[in-house]
Amino acid sequence: MITACQGLQLLDIKLDSYFPSSPERLPGFKECLIAVQGLKKLTVTAEDGVSGWVTGQEMRKNLESLLKERLTLPRSKTYVIFPV
């Protein structure tokens, strides 16, 4: 859904559940890599009190780092609503 928002410039991602060992294991991570392309600003917040393999602060830092690399890429003109 986020990818289809053609005029999107700012995105705030808030994580508040169990954290896996790496951002790549978060549900929707691959889709998020495409969705953040071309944004002007991205913020990631995560609750620290949540249990899991890593702390909220570690997950926020790792995820934000991976996603911010994608900000410089142009927004995709192809939108996939239903996977084929």
Tab-separated table of N, CA and C in Angstrom:
chain	number	residue	atom	x	y	z
A	1	MET	N	0.814	-1.189	0.000
A	1	MET	CA	0.000	0.000	0.000
A	1	MET	C	0.860	1.256	0.000
A	2	ILE	N	1.942	1.223	0.788
A	2	ILE	CA	2.791	2.407	0.880
A	2	ILE	C	3.429	2.717	-0.469
A	3	THR	N	3.832	1.703	-1.194
A	3	THR	CA	4.459	1.905	-2.500
A	3	THR	C	3.518	2.617	-3.455
A	4	ALA	N	2.234	2.372	-3.355
A	4	ALA	CA	1.255	2.976	-4.253
A	4	ALA	C	0.996	4.446	-3.948
A	5	CYS	N	1.473	4.956	-2.833
A	5	CYS	CA	1.297	6.368	-2.475
A	5	CYS	C	2.320	7.191	-3.251
A	6	GLN	N	1.937	7.637	-4.430
A	6	GLN	CA	2.875	8.289	-5.338
A	6	GLN	C	3.450	9.594	-4.798
A	7	GLY	N	2.697	10.353	-4.007
A	7	GLY	CA	3.178	11.629	-3.493
A	7	GLY	C	3.818	11.530	-2.112
A	8	LEU	N	4.020	10.338	-1.615
A	8	LEU	CA	4.563	10.147	-0.275
A	8	LEU	C	5.977	10.712	-0.179
A	9	GLN	N	6.231	11.529	0.869
A	9	GLN	CA	7.550	12.102	1.071
A	9	GLN	C	8.126	11.796	2.445
A	10	LEU	N	7.264	11.597	3.429
A	10	LEU	CA	7.690	11.346	4.800
A	10	LEU	C	7.057	10.061	5.306
A	11	LEU	N	7.823	9.270	6.057
A	11	LEU	CA	7.293	8.034	6.613
A	11	LEU	C	7.878	7.822	7.999
A	12	ASP	N	7.002	7.505	8.957
A	12	ASP	CA	7.418	7.203	10.321
A	12	ASP	C	7.000	5.769	10.606
A	13	ILE	N	7.976	4.898	10.810
A	13	ILE	CA	7.715	3.485	11.093
A	13	ILE	C	7.859	3.261	12.587
A	14	LYS	N	6.819	2.695	13.201
A	14	LYS	CA	6.848	2.415	14.639
A	14	LYS	C	6.714	0.920	14.854
A	15	LEU	N	7.702	0.350	15.540
A	15	LEU	CA	7.705	-1.079	15.839
A	15	LEU	C	7.363	-1.271	17.308
A	16	ASP	N	6.408	-2.142	17.579
A	16	ASP	CA	6.046	-2.364	18.972
A	16	ASP	C	5.671	-3.819	19.245
A	17	SER	N	6.407	-4.723	18.648
A	17	SER	CA	6.140	-6.135	18.888
A	17	SER	C	7.454	-6.892	19.064
A	18	TYR	N	7.372	-8.172	19.114
A	18	TYR	CA	8.533	-9.049	19.271
A	18	TYR	C	9.508	-8.837	18.119
A	19	PHE	N	10.780	-8.665	18.420
A	19	PHE	CA	11.777	-8.405	17.390
A	19	PHE	C	12.564	-9.667	17.061
A	20	PRO	N	12.655	-10.029	15.779
A	20	PRO	CA	13.481	-11.169	15.387
A	20	PRO	C	14.964	-10.789	15.486
A	21	SER	N	15.824	-11.682	15.090
A	21	SER	CA	17.264	-11.453	15.220
A	21	SER	C	17.813	-10.410	14.247
A	22	SER	N	17.098	-10.124	13.161
A	22	SER	CA	17.569	-9.123	12.198
A	22	SER	C	16.376	-8.471	11.504
A	23	PRO	N	16.562	-7.237	10.988
A	23	PRO	CA	15.473	-6.557	10.294
A	23	PRO	C	14.941	-7.342	9.094
A	24	GLU	N	15.819	-8.074	8.428
A	24	GLU	CA	15.416	-8.828	7.241
A	24	GLU	C	14.347	-9.875	7.561
A	25	ARG	N	14.212	-10.226	8.819
A	25	ARG	CA	13.229	-11.231	9.238
A	25	ARG	C	11.893	-10.618	9.651
A	26	LEU	N	11.804	-9.279	9.629
A	26	LEU	CA	10.542	-8.618	9.947
A	26	LEU	C	9.531	-8.858	8.836
A	27	PRO	N	8.262	-9.098	9.170
A	27	PRO	CA	7.242	-9.247	8.129
A	27	PRO	C	7.163	-7.976	7.279
A	28	GLY	N	7.154	-8.119	5.969
A	28	GLY	CA	7.045	-6.984	5.062
A	28	GLY	C	8.335	-6.243	4.803
A	29	PHE	N	9.477	-6.772	5.247
A	29	PHE	CA	10.748	-6.070	5.077
A	29	PHE	C	11.078	-5.818	3.605
A	30	LYS	N	10.930	-6.830	2.754
A	30	LYS	CA	11.263	-6.680	1.330
A	30	LYS	C	10.400	-5.607	0.676
A	31	GLU	N	9.121	-5.586	1.020
A	31	GLU	CA	8.219	-4.587	0.459
A	31	GLU	C	8.574	-3.191	0.962
A	32	CYS	N	9.029	-3.119	2.196
A	32	CYS	CA	9.408	-1.839	2.784
A	32	CYS	C	10.622	-1.238	2.069
A	33	LEU	N	11.548	-2.084	1.628
A	33	LEU	CA	12.712	-1.593	0.888
A	33	LEU	C	12.301	-0.816	-0.358
A	34	ILE	N	11.254	-1.270	-1.013
A	34	ILE	CA	10.757	-0.590	-2.206
A	34	ILE	C	9.937	0.636	-1.815
A	35	ALA	N	9.142	0.517	-0.768
A	35	ALA	CA	8.244	1.593	-0.357
A	35	ALA	C	8.979	2.860	0.070
A	36	VAL	N	10.180	2.749	0.617
A	36	VAL	CA	10.895	3.928	1.113
A	36	VAL	C	11.720	4.630	0.030
A	37	GLN	N	11.824	4.041	-1.137
A	37	GLN	CA	12.604	4.655	-2.214
A	37	GLN	C	12.063	6.043	-2.548
A	38	GLY	N	12.958	7.022	-2.604
A	38	GLY	CA	12.598	8.369	-3.006
A	38	GLY	C	11.978	9.228	-1.920
A	39	LEU	N	11.857	8.741	-0.701
A	39	LEU	CA	11.300	9.562	0.373
A	39	LEU	C	12.276	10.663	0.747
A	40	LYS	N	11.755	11.767	1.246
A	40	LYS	CA	12.606	12.855	1.710
A	40	LYS	C	13.032	12.648	3.161
A	41	LYS	N	12.175	11.971	3.948
A	41	LYS	CA	12.500	11.756	5.354
A	41	LYS	C	11.909	10.436	5.822
A	42	LEU	N	12.689	9.726	6.643
A	42	LEU	CA	12.266	8.460	7.217
A	42	LEU	C	12.679	8.432	8.681
A	43	THR	N	11.753	8.076	9.551
A	43	THR	CA	12.094	7.869	10.952
A	43	THR	C	11.603	6.492	11.375
A	44	VAL	N	12.372	5.861	12.237
A	44	VAL	CA	12.020	4.543	12.759
A	44	VAL	C	12.078	4.619	14.281
A	45	THR	N	11.006	4.200	14.941
A	45	THR	CA	10.996	4.131	16.395
A	45	THR	C	10.626	2.713	16.802
A	46	ALA	N	11.116	2.291	17.963
A	46	ALA	CA	10.823	0.946	18.460
A	46	ALA	C	10.756	0.974	19.974
A	47	GLU	N	9.805	0.244	20.512
A	47	GLU	CA	9.662	0.127	21.959
A	47	GLU	C	10.833	-0.680	22.521
A	48	ASP	N	11.455	-0.188	23.572
A	48	ASP	CA	12.570	-0.909	24.182
A	48	ASP	C	12.127	-2.000	25.145
A	49	GLY	N	10.940	-1.917	25.655
A	49	GLY	CA	10.504	-2.878	26.647
A	49	GLY	C	10.019	-4.199	26.089
A	50	VAL	N	10.105	-4.399	24.809
A	50	VAL	CA	9.585	-5.598	24.178
A	50	VAL	C	10.658	-6.675	24.139
A	51	SER	N	10.269	-7.891	24.431
A	51	SER	CA	11.254	-8.978	24.429
A	51	SER	C	11.471	-9.514	23.028
A	52	GLY	N	12.559	-10.189	22.844
A	52	GLY	CA	12.887	-10.774	21.547
A	52	GLY	C	14.380	-11.033	21.478
A	53	TRP	N	14.866	-11.260	20.266
A	53	TRP	CA	16.288	-11.563	20.090
A	53	TRP	C	17.166	-10.330	20.270
A	54	VAL	N	16.644	-9.158	19.913
A	54	VAL	CA	17.409	-7.919	20.055
A	54	VAL	C	16.531	-6.888	20.756
A	55	THR	N	17.146	-5.840	21.269
A	55	THR	CA	16.374	-4.779	21.917
A	55	THR	C	15.732	-3.891	20.861
A	56	GLY	N	14.744	-3.122	21.283
A	56	GLY	CA	14.095	-2.185	20.367
A	56	GLY	C	15.075	-1.185	19.788
A	57	GLN	N	16.001	-0.718	20.621
A	57	GLN	CA	17.006	0.257	20.162
A	57	GLN	C	17.903	-0.345	19.084
A	58	GLU	N	18.326	-1.592	19.274
A	58	GLU	CA	19.166	-2.260	18.265
A	58	GLU	C	18.402	-2.454	16.961
A	59	MET	N	17.142	-2.880	17.061
A	59	MET	CA	16.337	-3.090	15.862
A	59	MET	C	16.113	-1.777	15.127
A	60	ARG	N	15.795	-0.714	15.863
A	60	ARG	CA	15.583	0.594	15.244
A	60	ARG	C	16.819	1.034	14.478
A	61	LYS	N	17.966	0.931	15.114
A	61	LYS	CA	19.231	1.357	14.486
A	61	LYS	C	19.529	0.536	13.232
A	62	ASN	N	19.395	-0.783	13.325
A	62	ASN	CA	19.684	-1.657	12.184
A	62	ASN	C	18.703	-1.426	11.025
A	63	LEU	N	17.418	-1.352	11.344
A	63	LEU	CA	16.408	-1.162	10.302
A	63	LEU	C	16.548	0.201	9.647
A	64	GLU	N	16.726	1.227	10.447
A	64	GLU	CA	16.873	2.576	9.906
A	64	GLU	C	18.075	2.660	8.971
A	65	SER	N	19.170	2.049	9.349
A	65	SER	CA	20.380	2.050	8.526
A	65	SER	C	20.117	1.390	7.163
A	66	LEU	N	19.468	0.241	7.180
A	66	LEU	CA	19.180	-0.470	5.926
A	66	LEU	C	18.214	0.306	5.032
A	67	LEU	N	17.204	0.897	5.633
A	67	LEU	CA	16.196	1.606	4.839
A	67	LEU	C	16.713	2.932	4.298
A	68	LYS	N	17.524	3.637	5.073
A	68	LYS	CA	18.020	4.941	4.616
A	68	LYS	C	18.922	4.826	3.394
A	69	GLU	N	19.537	3.671	3.206
A	69	GLU	CA	20.326	3.442	1.992
A	69	GLU	C	19.436	3.512	0.754
A	70	ARG	N	18.164	3.199	0.906
A	70	ARG	CA	17.233	3.136	-0.223
A	70	ARG	C	16.577	4.480	-0.549
A	71	LEU	N	16.717	5.473	0.326
A	71	LEU	CA	16.059	6.757	0.116
A	71	LEU	C	16.522	7.443	-1.170
A	72	THR	N	17.762	7.235	-1.563
A	72	THR	CA	18.312	7.909	-2.732
A	72	THR	C	17.806	7.328	-4.050
A	73	LEU	N	17.222	6.141	-3.995
A	73	LEU	CA	16.693	5.526	-5.218
A	73	LEU	C	15.361	6.166	-5.591
A	74	PRO	N	15.060	6.288	-6.886
A	74	PRO	CA	13.785	6.889	-7.291
A	74	PRO	C	12.607	6.002	-6.901
A	75	ARG	N	11.458	6.646	-6.695
A	75	ARG	CA	10.248	5.886	-6.381
A	75	ARG	C	9.875	5.031	-7.572
A	76	SER	N	9.388	3.859	-7.278
A	76	SER	CA	9.007	2.908	-8.318
A	76	SER	C	7.738	3.376	-9.019
A	77	LYS	N	7.691	3.209	-10.315
A	77	LYS	CA	6.494	3.553	-11.086
A	77	LYS	C	5.590	2.339	-11.252
A	78	THR	N	6.070	1.180	-10.832
A	78	THR	CA	5.295	-0.054	-10.928
A	78	THR	C	4.797	-0.418	-9.543
A	79	TYR	N	3.491	-0.563	-9.417
A	79	TYR	CA	2.896	-0.868	-8.132
A	79	TYR	C	2.233	-2.223	-8.187
A	80	VAL	N	2.575	-3.071	-7.257
A	80	VAL	CA	1.989	-4.407	-7.201
A	80	VAL	C	1.057	-4.443	-6.009
A	81	ILE	N	-0.231	-4.536	-6.291
A	81	ILE	CA	-1.225	-4.586	-5.220
A	81	ILE	C	-1.410	-6.029	-4.765
A	82	PHE	N	-1.558	-6.953	-5.709
A	82	PHE	CA	-1.721	-8.359	-5.396
A	82	PHE	C	-0.569	-9.134	-6.018
A	83	PRO	N	0.225	-9.828	-5.205
A	83	PRO	CA	1.349	-10.607	-5.757
A	83	PRO	C	0.843	-11.653	-6.744
A	84	VAL	N	1.611	-11.859	-7.801
A	84	VAL	CA	1.234	-12.842	-8.836
A	84	VAL	C	1.808	-14.185	-8.480
